[in-house]
Every structure is written in structure tokens, then in C-alpha cells.
């Protein structure tokens, strides 16, 4: 997404990226999603995470005057002792997300033989992309300016946008990213007026088949974990589509001490 954001928006958002210590840092000086886009991830795979590694990550954010960012470390890559190390780097625990995986087996048809949805599911044409970005922001409750970031996915050759249409009106989307044998399910939502009609179940089936045809070896997704008494419909849809929990991961939040808005 970040690589392909159109140049005017890259400048508007102050996008800086860095590949260091085997991971990736994405820093936005003006993050339209208040910290959601600015992240550090993929660390602890090619080399251990140390205080020096965390310092280099934070330096990218600080030098770009990023207000809030997420540091995401998979539990198998966490060093020991981890808590004291991330606290020393100015990181605090945030929400927990779940990483999910599935193989390439197709989804079985419904037992009653009925269609999964009455909506038309197909790839979104280039001329329909702008509307797709708007639907993405609406369904995922993102600020309107995030559609400029979604445009980065629209420009990327490895991204595929699928849509659910009701009488020609786009009411649901699902995004698939294909690269190096991996299929990333990276953005999906349905307008409230059309929920409960099987759009996302059909979208998963179509994206899985698209990934199979492209020769992908594994499907990957993530979404928020459920707290006590909570229900995450995205998580339920993923599990129904054959995804299995790989691990929960606590997001670590970094707030820039040099910027007062970091306390918001």
C-alpha cells in the first residue's frame, strides 16, 4: 500500500519507509488514521531484537516527527525478557490482534446447494476503484482521507480488488495481495445496509480460488481479538472460511514524547 501511494499524497502524509535489521518501518508524519498506518514489523526473524534494534526503529519515527506508531512483533520472535526491553524503548501495550493462516483447499459449497450470497461478486474494474476506496473507509470506520492510502493498493500490481454488487451498486469489498507464494487477505467490509447476506463468505471463496489459480501456497489474514463479551464478525468469517489461529499478538504503541498530540 505505502509503496504505491500517489506522489502528491506521499508528500501530504510525509511517508518515509526504511528496511532495517530484517524488518520494515513505515512512518507517516501526518497519519490520516491516527497511528494505524505507521508501523514497524517483521523484526526478530533474521536477527534478534535488541535494545539497539528498537532504538533504530524509534529513531525513524522520531526523525520523521511521527506522533503515534505501532510496533508489531510476532510472539515467536519476542526476545526474553521482553517486557522490560519494550518499556525502556517507550512502548506501551495496546490492542491484541490475531494472525490466522489457512491452506489452499477450496471452500466447500453450502450443504443445501443454495448460493452463498445473492450479490454479484466479481473483480472491481479500474474505473470503479475510487468508489471501492470509499466503501473501504466506510466499512472499516476509517477517516475519509484514508482513501488516498487505499489508492496505493489500487496502483499496486499485486493487489486484487473484489466487490459485491447489488443491482450494479458496490456494497462490499475484499482485497487480496499475491506475492512470492503468499496470499494476503488485507481489507474487507460490507456496508451496514447489506450485512447478513453472505457477501464476505462469498468474497473469501472467490479470493481463495483466485489465490489457488495464482499458485499461492498459504493464505494469511489478521484481525482484532475478541475481549470478554465481544464479538468480531471479521474473525468469525475468517474462521468459517477455514482460517486457523496462528497466534495472538499484542500491538505495542509508541508515542512521540516531543509532540503534544501524541497524548491524544
PDB file of C-alpha atoms in Angstrom:
ATOM      1  CA  UNK A   1       0.000   0.000   0.000  1.00  0.00           C
ATOM      2  CA  UNK A   2       2.631   2.504   1.066  1.00  0.00           C
ATOM      3  CA  UNK A   3       4.953   1.867  -1.880  1.00  0.00           C
ATOM      4  CA  UNK A   4       2.305   2.819  -4.423  1.00  0.00           C
ATOM      5  CA  UNK A   5       0.579   5.791  -2.771  1.00  0.00           C
ATOM      6  CA  UNK A   6       0.483   8.537  -5.461  1.00  0.00           C
ATOM      7  CA  UNK A   7       3.330  11.060  -5.129  1.00  0.00           C
ATOM      8  CA  UNK A   8       1.160  14.047  -4.074  1.00  0.00           C
ATOM      9  CA  UNK A   9      -0.302  12.044  -1.204  1.00  0.00           C
ATOM     10  CA  UNK A  10       3.104  10.682  -0.176  1.00  0.00           C
ATOM     11  CA  UNK A  11       4.206  14.262   0.322  1.00  0.00           C
ATOM     12  CA  UNK A  12       0.939  15.229   2.021  1.00  0.00           C
ATOM     13  CA  UNK A  13       1.240  12.412   4.549  1.00  0.00           C
ATOM     14  CA  UNK A  14       5.038  12.668   4.912  1.00  0.00           C
ATOM     15  CA  UNK A  15       5.653   8.999   4.162  1.00  0.00           C
ATOM     16  CA  UNK A  16       9.090   7.581   4.996  1.00  0.00           C
ATOM     17  CA  UNK A  17       9.962   3.877   4.816  1.00  0.00           C
ATOM     18  CA  UNK A  18      13.062   2.002   5.934  1.00  0.00           C
ATOM     19  CA  UNK A  19      14.222  -1.604   5.693  1.00  0.00           C
ATOM     20  CA  UNK A  20      16.484  -2.225   8.665  1.00  0.00           C
ATOM     21  CA  UNK A  21      17.503  -5.253  10.757  1.00  0.00           C
ATOM     22  CA  UNK A  22      15.466  -7.562   8.504  1.00  0.00           C
ATOM     23  CA  UNK A  23      12.207  -5.696   9.131  1.00  0.00           C
ATOM     24  CA  UNK A  24      10.266  -2.764   7.739  1.00  0.00           C
ATOM     25  CA  UNK A  25       9.433   0.607   9.260  1.00  0.00           C
ATOM     26  CA  UNK A  26       6.621   2.691   7.750  1.00  0.00           C
ATOM     27  CA  UNK A  27       6.402   6.218   9.138  1.00  0.00           C
ATOM     28  CA  UNK A  28       3.801   8.867   8.330  1.00  0.00           C
ATOM     29  CA  UNK A  29       4.347  12.376   9.619  1.00  0.00           C
ATOM     30  CA  UNK A  30       0.656  13.080   9.059  1.00  0.00           C
ATOM     31  CA  UNK A  31      -1.098   9.752   9.518  1.00  0.00           C
ATOM     32  CA  UNK A  32      -4.739  10.030   8.364  1.00  0.00           C
ATOM     33  CA  UNK A  33      -5.672   7.092  10.608  1.00  0.00           C
ATOM     34  CA  UNK A  34      -4.043   8.473  13.787  1.00  0.00           C
ATOM     35  CA  UNK A  35      -1.276   5.880  14.064  1.00  0.00           C
ATOM     36  CA  UNK A  36      -2.783   2.926  12.200  1.00  0.00           C
ATOM     37  CA  UNK A  37      -0.557   3.376   9.122  1.00  0.00           C
ATOM     38  CA  UNK A  38       2.744   3.989  10.921  1.00  0.00           C
ATOM     39  CA  UNK A  39       4.228   0.614  11.852  1.00  0.00           C
ATOM     40  CA  UNK A  40       7.331  -1.451  12.434  1.00  0.00           C
ATOM     41  CA  UNK A  41       7.027  -5.142  11.656  1.00  0.00           C
ATOM     42  CA  UNK A  42       8.894  -8.242  10.534  1.00  0.00           C
ATOM     43  CA  UNK A  43      11.610  -7.950  13.171  1.00  0.00           C
ATOM     44  CA  UNK A  44      13.252 -10.786  15.075  1.00  0.00           C
ATOM     45  CA  UNK A  45      13.461 -13.120  12.063  1.00  0.00           C
ATOM     46  CA  UNK A  46      16.899 -12.523  10.527  1.00  0.00           C
ATOM     47  CA  UNK A  47      18.492 -11.244  13.732  1.00  0.00           C
ATOM     48  CA  UNK A  48      17.490 -10.978  17.391  1.00  0.00           C
ATOM     49  CA  UNK A  49      15.618  -7.936  18.652  1.00  0.00           C
ATOM     50  CA  UNK A  50      17.890  -5.945  20.953  1.00  0.00           C
ATOM     51  CA  UNK A  51      17.648  -2.520  22.609  1.00  0.00           C
ATOM     52  CA  UNK A  52      19.777  -1.175  19.721  1.00  0.00           C
ATOM     53  CA  UNK A  53      17.283  -2.534  17.165  1.00  0.00           C
ATOM     54  CA  UNK A  54      14.375  -0.913  18.998  1.00  0.00           C
ATOM     55  CA  UNK A  55      16.320   2.343  19.202  1.00  0.00           C
ATOM     56  CA  UNK A  56      16.859   2.313  15.421  1.00  0.00           C
ATOM     57  CA  UNK A  57      13.133   1.711  14.862  1.00  0.00           C
ATOM     58  CA  UNK A  58      12.115   4.551  17.163  1.00  0.00           C
ATOM     59  CA  UNK A  59      14.685   6.844  15.542  1.00  0.00           C
ATOM     60  CA  UNK A  60      12.897   6.512  12.177  1.00  0.00           C
ATOM     61  CA  UNK A  61       9.613   7.581  13.774  1.00  0.00           C
ATOM     62  CA  UNK A  62      11.178  10.367  15.806  1.00  0.00           C
ATOM     63  CA  UNK A  63      13.193  11.809  12.895  1.00  0.00           C
ATOM     64  CA  UNK A  64      10.055  11.908  10.741  1.00  0.00           C
ATOM     65  CA  UNK A  65       8.072  13.550  13.572  1.00  0.00           C
ATOM     66  CA  UNK A  66       5.536  10.743  13.612  1.00  0.00           C
ATOM     67  CA  UNK A  67       3.126  11.206  16.506  1.00  0.00           C
ATOM     68  CA  UNK A  68       1.933   7.633  17.136  1.00  0.00           C
ATOM     69  CA  UNK A  69       3.090   4.293  15.697  1.00  0.00           C
ATOM     70  CA  UNK A  70       2.655   0.556  16.191  1.00  0.00           C
ATOM     71  CA  UNK A  71       5.495  -1.883  16.755  1.00  0.00           C
ATOM     72  CA  UNK A  72       4.328  -5.397  15.880  1.00  0.00           C
ATOM     73  CA  UNK A  73       6.405  -8.403  16.925  1.00  0.00           C
ATOM     74  CA  UNK A  74       5.205 -11.979  16.486  1.00  0.00           C
ATOM     75  CA  UNK A  75       5.400 -13.916  19.781  1.00  0.00           C
ATOM     76  CA  UNK A  76       7.940 -16.470  18.411  1.00  0.00           C
ATOM     77  CA  UNK A  77      10.280 -13.558  17.642  1.00  0.00           C
ATOM     78  CA  UNK A  78       9.999 -11.891  21.041  1.00  0.00           C
ATOM     79  CA  UNK A  79      13.268 -11.747  22.978  1.00  0.00           C
ATOM     80  CA  UNK A  80      13.478 -12.613  26.666  1.00  0.00           C
ATOM     81  CA  UNK A  81      12.948 -10.709  28.854  1.00  0.00           C
ATOM     82  CA  UNK A  82      10.724  -8.707  26.510  1.00  0.00           C
ATOM     83  CA  UNK A  83       8.627  -6.547  28.815  1.00  0.00           C
ATOM     84  CA  UNK A  84      11.490  -4.562  30.280  1.00  0.00           C
ATOM     85  CA  UNK A  85      13.036  -4.039  26.844  1.00  0.00           C
ATOM     86  CA  UNK A  86       9.963  -2.557  25.187  1.00  0.00           C
ATOM     87  CA  UNK A  87       9.174  -0.395  28.188  1.00  0.00           C
ATOM     88  CA  UNK A  88      12.684   1.051  28.049  1.00  0.00           C
ATOM     89  CA  UNK A  89      12.048   1.928  24.372  1.00  0.00           C
ATOM     90  CA  UNK A  90       8.929   3.895  25.309  1.00  0.00           C
ATOM     91  CA  UNK A  91       6.473   1.260  24.078  1.00  0.00           C
ATOM     92  CA  UNK A  92       3.201   0.510  25.838  1.00  0.00           C
ATOM     93  CA  UNK A  93       0.829  -2.436  25.268  1.00  0.00           C
ATOM     94  CA  UNK A  94      -2.158  -1.786  23.007  1.00  0.00           C
ATOM     95  CA  UNK A  95      -4.874  -3.904  21.433  1.00  0.00           C
ATOM     96  CA  UNK A  96      -4.370  -7.589  20.665  1.00  0.00           C
ATOM     97  CA  UNK A  97      -4.682  -8.830  17.088  1.00  0.00           C
ATOM     98  CA  UNK A  98      -4.811 -12.427  15.894  1.00  0.00           C
ATOM     99  CA  UNK A  99      -2.775 -13.747  12.974  1.00  0.00           C
ATOM    100  CA  UNK A 100      -4.541 -16.510  11.041  1.00  0.00           C
ATOM    101  CA  UNK A 101      -3.396 -18.998   8.378  1.00  0.00           C
ATOM    102  CA  UNK A 102      -5.047 -21.493   6.068  1.00  0.00           C
ATOM    103  CA  UNK A 103      -4.024 -23.875   3.307  1.00  0.00           C
ATOM    104  CA  UNK A 104      -5.168 -23.735  -0.304  1.00  0.00           C
ATOM    105  CA  UNK A 105      -8.107 -26.129  -0.153  1.00  0.00           C
ATOM    106  CA  UNK A 106     -11.215 -24.578  -1.741  1.00  0.00           C
ATOM    107  CA  UNK A 107     -14.219 -23.734   0.381  1.00  0.00           C
ATOM    108  CA  UNK A 108     -16.923 -26.423   0.081  1.00  0.00           C
ATOM    109  CA  UNK A 109     -20.341 -25.398  -1.303  1.00  0.00           C
ATOM    110  CA  UNK A 110     -23.247 -24.916   1.049  1.00  0.00           C
ATOM    111  CA  UNK A 111     -24.827 -28.178   2.183  1.00  0.00           C
ATOM    112  CA  UNK A 112     -28.264 -27.075   0.924  1.00  0.00           C
ATOM    113  CA  UNK A 113     -26.888 -26.259  -2.522  1.00  0.00           C
ATOM    114  CA  UNK A 114     -28.029 -22.632  -2.332  1.00  0.00           C
ATOM    115  CA  UNK A 115     -25.760 -19.740  -3.363  1.00  0.00           C
ATOM    116  CA  UNK A 116     -23.708 -18.214  -0.566  1.00  0.00           C
ATOM    117  CA  UNK A 117     -24.979 -14.747  -1.466  1.00  0.00           C
ATOM    118  CA  UNK A 118     -27.482 -13.096  -3.782  1.00  0.00           C
ATOM    119  CA  UNK A 119     -24.975 -10.338  -4.577  1.00  0.00           C
ATOM    120  CA  UNK A 120     -22.853 -10.322  -7.728  1.00  0.00           C
ATOM    121  CA  UNK A 121     -19.214 -11.000  -6.768  1.00  0.00           C
ATOM    122  CA  UNK A 122     -16.528 -10.002  -9.287  1.00  0.00           C
ATOM    123  CA  UNK A 123     -13.254  -8.149  -9.626  1.00  0.00           C
ATOM    124  CA  UNK A 124     -13.607  -4.388  -9.393  1.00  0.00           C
ATOM    125  CA  UNK A 125     -12.792  -2.563 -12.616  1.00  0.00           C
ATOM    126  CA  UNK A 126     -10.231   0.274 -12.578  1.00  0.00           C
ATOM    127  CA  UNK A 127     -12.989   2.814 -13.153  1.00  0.00           C
ATOM    128  CA  UNK A 128     -14.731   1.555 -10.005  1.00  0.00           C
ATOM    129  CA  UNK A 129     -11.707   1.752  -7.739  1.00  0.00           C
ATOM    130  CA  UNK A 130     -12.443   5.228  -6.339  1.00  0.00           C
ATOM    131  CA  UNK A 131     -15.796   4.015  -5.076  1.00  0.00           C
ATOM    132  CA  UNK A 132     -14.093   0.931  -3.654  1.00  0.00           C
ATOM    133  CA  UNK A 133     -11.759   3.129  -1.596  1.00  0.00           C
ATOM    134  CA  UNK A 134     -14.763   4.996  -0.204  1.00  0.00           C
ATOM    135  CA  UNK A 135     -16.545   1.760   0.691  1.00  0.00           C
ATOM    136  CA  UNK A 136     -13.357   0.504   2.363  1.00  0.00           C
ATOM    137  CA  UNK A 137     -13.154   3.591   4.558  1.00  0.00           C
ATOM    138  CA  UNK A 138     -16.849   3.463   5.422  1.00  0.00           C
ATOM    139  CA  UNK A 139     -16.991  -0.212   6.302  1.00  0.00           C
ATOM    140  CA  UNK A 140     -13.771  -0.198   8.342  1.00  0.00           C
ATOM    141  CA  UNK A 141     -14.688   3.120  10.020  1.00  0.00           C
ATOM    142  CA  UNK A 142     -11.587   4.883   8.740  1.00  0.00           C
ATOM    143  CA  UNK A 143     -11.294   8.651   8.156  1.00  0.00           C
ATOM    144  CA  UNK A 144     -12.192   9.729   4.591  1.00  0.00           C
ATOM    145  CA  UNK A 145      -8.575  10.730   3.870  1.00  0.00           C
ATOM    146  CA  UNK A 146      -7.597   7.055   4.166  1.00  0.00           C
ATOM    147  CA  UNK A 147      -8.932   6.526   0.652  1.00  0.00           C
ATOM    148  CA  UNK A 148      -5.733   8.231  -0.529  1.00  0.00           C
ATOM    149  CA  UNK A 149      -3.810   5.409   1.140  1.00  0.00           C
ATOM    150  CA  UNK A 150      -6.178   2.804  -0.339  1.00  0.00           C
ATOM    151  CA  UNK A 151      -5.225   4.265  -3.717  1.00  0.00           C
ATOM    152  CA  UNK A 152      -1.763   2.818  -3.076  1.00  0.00           C
ATOM    153  CA  UNK A 153      -3.264  -0.662  -3.146  1.00  0.00           C
ATOM    154  CA  UNK A 154      -5.175   0.254  -6.277  1.00  0.00           C
ATOM    155  CA  UNK A 155      -1.921   1.140  -8.029  1.00  0.00           C
ATOM    156  CA  UNK A 156      -0.018  -1.956  -6.899  1.00  0.00           C
ATOM    157  CA  UNK A 157       0.156  -4.761  -9.451  1.00  0.00           C
ATOM    158  CA  UNK A 158      -0.012  -7.462  -6.767  1.00  0.00           C
ATOM    159  CA  UNK A 159      -3.342  -6.262  -5.349  1.00  0.00           C
ATOM    160  CA  UNK A 160      -6.726  -7.586  -6.475  1.00  0.00           C
ATOM    161  CA  UNK A 161      -9.974  -5.844  -5.536  1.00  0.00           C
ATOM    162  CA  UNK A 162     -13.156  -7.887  -5.448  1.00  0.00           C
ATOM    163  CA  UNK A 163     -16.567  -6.359  -4.987  1.00  0.00           C
ATOM    164  CA  UNK A 164     -20.078  -7.340  -4.056  1.00  0.00           C
ATOM    165  CA  UNK A 165     -22.667  -5.570  -6.209  1.00  0.00           C
ATOM    166  CA  UNK A 166     -26.389  -5.132  -5.632  1.00  0.00           C
ATOM    167  CA  UNK A 167     -28.041  -4.043  -8.856  1.00  0.00           C
ATOM    168  CA  UNK A 168     -24.763  -2.531 -10.055  1.00  0.00           C
ATOM    169  CA  UNK A 169     -24.118  -0.707  -6.760  1.00  0.00           C
ATOM    170  CA  UNK A 170     -20.889  -1.594  -4.974  1.00  0.00           C
ATOM    171  CA  UNK A 171     -21.792  -2.523  -1.389  1.00  0.00           C
ATOM    172  CA  UNK A 172     -18.954  -4.836  -0.276  1.00  0.00           C
ATOM    173  CA  UNK A 173     -15.241  -5.209  -0.951  1.00  0.00           C
ATOM    174  CA  UNK A 174     -12.456  -7.705  -0.353  1.00  0.00           C
ATOM    175  CA  UNK A 175      -8.770  -7.131  -1.139  1.00  0.00           C
ATOM    176  CA  UNK A 176      -6.202  -9.823  -1.940  1.00  0.00           C
ATOM    177  CA  UNK A 177      -2.425  -9.358  -2.167  1.00  0.00           C
ATOM    178  CA  UNK A 178      -0.430 -12.022  -4.024  1.00  0.00           C
ATOM    179  CA  UNK A 179       3.345 -12.234  -3.861  1.00  0.00           C
ATOM    180  CA  UNK A 180       6.010 -14.942  -3.502  1.00  0.00           C
ATOM    181  CA  UNK A 181       3.508 -17.737  -2.993  1.00  0.00           C
ATOM    182  CA  UNK A 182       1.632 -15.920  -0.235  1.00  0.00           C
ATOM    183  CA  UNK A 183      -1.943 -14.694  -0.379  1.00  0.00           C
ATOM    184  CA  UNK A 184      -2.637 -11.814   1.978  1.00  0.00           C
ATOM    185  CA  UNK A 185      -6.271 -11.084   2.805  1.00  0.00           C
ATOM    186  CA  UNK A 186      -5.818  -7.424   3.590  1.00  0.00           C
ATOM    187  CA  UNK A 187      -9.022  -5.448   3.760  1.00  0.00           C
ATOM    188  CA  UNK A 188     -12.697  -6.357   3.579  1.00  0.00           C
ATOM    189  CA  UNK A 189     -16.013  -4.895   4.596  1.00  0.00           C
ATOM    190  CA  UNK A 190     -19.710  -4.635   3.766  1.00  0.00           C
ATOM    191  CA  UNK A 191     -21.955  -1.616   4.108  1.00  0.00           C
ATOM    192  CA  UNK A 192     -24.330  -1.945   7.096  1.00  0.00           C
ATOM    193  CA  UNK A 193     -27.338  -1.979   4.755  1.00  0.00           C
ATOM    194  CA  UNK A 194     -26.142  -5.227   3.146  1.00  0.00           C
ATOM    195  CA  UNK A 195     -24.671  -7.181   6.034  1.00  0.00           C
ATOM    196  CA  UNK A 196     -26.002 -10.637   6.759  1.00  0.00           C
ATOM    197  CA  UNK A 197     -26.397 -11.509   3.082  1.00  0.00           C
ATOM    198  CA  UNK A 198     -23.278 -13.658   2.732  1.00  0.00           C
ATOM    199  CA  UNK A 199     -21.113 -11.093   0.948  1.00  0.00           C
ATOM    200  CA  UNK A 200     -17.954 -11.800   2.908  1.00  0.00           C
ATOM    201  CA  UNK A 201     -18.379 -15.582   2.785  1.00  0.00           C
ATOM    202  CA  UNK A 202     -18.580 -15.343  -0.995  1.00  0.00           C
ATOM    203  CA  UNK A 203     -15.681 -12.907  -1.067  1.00  0.00           C
ATOM    204  CA  UNK A 204     -13.487 -15.377   0.828  1.00  0.00           C
ATOM    205  CA  UNK A 205     -14.385 -18.175  -1.569  1.00  0.00           C
ATOM    206  CA  UNK A 206     -13.556 -16.037  -4.605  1.00  0.00           C
ATOM    207  CA  UNK A 207     -10.273 -14.774  -3.161  1.00  0.00           C
ATOM    208  CA  UNK A 208      -9.167 -18.258  -2.123  1.00  0.00           C
ATOM    209  CA  UNK A 209      -9.853 -19.547  -5.636  1.00  0.00           C
ATOM    210  CA  UNK A 210      -8.001 -16.587  -7.144  1.00  0.00           C
ATOM    211  CA  UNK A 211      -5.029 -17.365  -4.884  1.00  0.00           C
ATOM    212  CA  UNK A 212      -5.164 -21.057  -5.865  1.00  0.00           C
ATOM    213  CA  UNK A 213      -5.094 -20.173  -9.544  1.00  0.00           C
ATOM    214  CA  UNK A 214      -2.095 -17.907  -8.936  1.00  0.00           C
ATOM    215  CA  UNK A 215      -0.167 -20.769  -7.312  1.00  0.00           C
ATOM    216  CA  UNK A 216      -0.171 -19.422  -3.760  1.00  0.00           C
ATOM    217  CA  UNK A 217       0.983 -21.820  -1.046  1.00  0.00           C
ATOM    218  CA  UNK A 218      -0.558 -20.209   2.030  1.00  0.00           C
ATOM    219  CA  UNK A 219      -3.275 -17.691   2.925  1.00  0.00           C
ATOM    220  CA  UNK A 220      -2.658 -15.133   5.668  1.00  0.00           C
ATOM    221  CA  UNK A 221      -5.030 -12.782   7.487  1.00  0.00           C
ATOM    222  CA  UNK A 222      -5.282 -10.854  10.738  1.00  0.00           C
ATOM    223  CA  UNK A 223      -7.935  -9.040  12.718  1.00  0.00           C
ATOM    224  CA  UNK A 224      -8.677  -7.888  16.229  1.00  0.00           C
ATOM    225  CA  UNK A 225      -9.005 -10.391  19.065  1.00  0.00           C
ATOM    226  CA  UNK A 226     -12.264 -10.685  20.973  1.00  0.00           C
ATOM    227  CA  UNK A 227     -12.377  -9.481  24.541  1.00  0.00           C
ATOM    228  CA  UNK A 228     -14.786 -10.848  27.120  1.00  0.00           C
ATOM    229  CA  UNK A 229     -18.324 -10.426  25.867  1.00  0.00           C
ATOM    230  CA  UNK A 230     -17.142  -9.086  22.491  1.00  0.00           C
ATOM    231  CA  UNK A 231     -17.859 -10.423  19.008  1.00  0.00           C
ATOM    232  CA  UNK A 232     -15.691  -9.702  15.975  1.00  0.00           C
ATOM    233  CA  UNK A 233     -17.621 -10.648  12.844  1.00  0.00           C
ATOM    234  CA  UNK A 234     -14.434 -10.473  10.755  1.00  0.00           C
ATOM    235  CA  UNK A 235     -12.770 -13.072  12.975  1.00  0.00           C
ATOM    236  CA  UNK A 236     -15.849 -15.304  12.763  1.00  0.00           C
ATOM    237  CA  UNK A 237     -15.893 -15.001   8.958  1.00  0.00           C
ATOM    238  CA  UNK A 238     -12.206 -15.917   8.746  1.00  0.00           C
ATOM    239  CA  UNK A 239     -12.633 -18.987  10.908  1.00  0.00           C
ATOM    240  CA  UNK A 240     -15.672 -20.103   8.901  1.00  0.00           C
ATOM    241  CA  UNK A 241     -13.529 -19.721   5.771  1.00  0.00           C
ATOM    242  CA  UNK A 242     -11.058 -22.269   7.144  1.00  0.00           C
ATOM    243  CA  UNK A 243      -8.515 -19.926   8.693  1.00  0.00           C
ATOM    244  CA  UNK A 244      -6.941 -21.154  11.925  1.00  0.00           C
ATOM    245  CA  UNK A 245      -5.422 -19.031  14.660  1.00  0.00           C
ATOM    246  CA  UNK A 246      -1.622 -18.906  14.401  1.00  0.00           C
ATOM    247  CA  UNK A 247      -1.056 -16.659  17.412  1.00  0.00           C
ATOM    248  CA  UNK A 248      -2.381 -13.595  19.224  1.00  0.00           C
ATOM    249  CA  UNK A 249      -0.062 -10.573  19.110  1.00  0.00           C
ATOM    250  CA  UNK A 250      -0.189  -7.562  21.386  1.00  0.00           C
ATOM    251  CA  UNK A 251       0.448  -4.357  19.451  1.00  0.00           C
ATOM    252  CA  UNK A 252       2.959  -2.064  21.115  1.00  0.00           C
ATOM    253  CA  UNK A 253       2.263   1.663  20.891  1.00  0.00           C
ATOM    254  CA  UNK A 254       4.965   4.293  20.576  1.00  0.00           C
ATOM    255  CA  UNK A 255       4.023   7.916  21.249  1.00  0.00           C
ATOM    256  CA  UNK A 256       6.405  10.679  20.327  1.00  0.00           C
ATOM    257  CA  UNK A 257       7.400  12.464  23.556  1.00  0.00           C
ATOM    258  CA  UNK A 258       8.406  15.522  21.526  1.00  0.00           C
ATOM    259  CA  UNK A 259       4.870  16.107  20.209  1.00  0.00           C
ATOM    260  CA  UNK A 260       1.985  17.095  22.477  1.00  0.00           C
ATOM    261  CA  UNK A 261      -0.620  15.479  20.206  1.00  0.00           C
ATOM    262  CA  UNK A 262       0.988  12.093  20.894  1.00  0.00           C
ATOM    263  CA  UNK A 263      -1.002  12.070  24.161  1.00  0.00           C
ATOM    264  CA  UNK A 264      -4.344  12.199  22.297  1.00  0.00           C
TER     265      UNK A 264
END
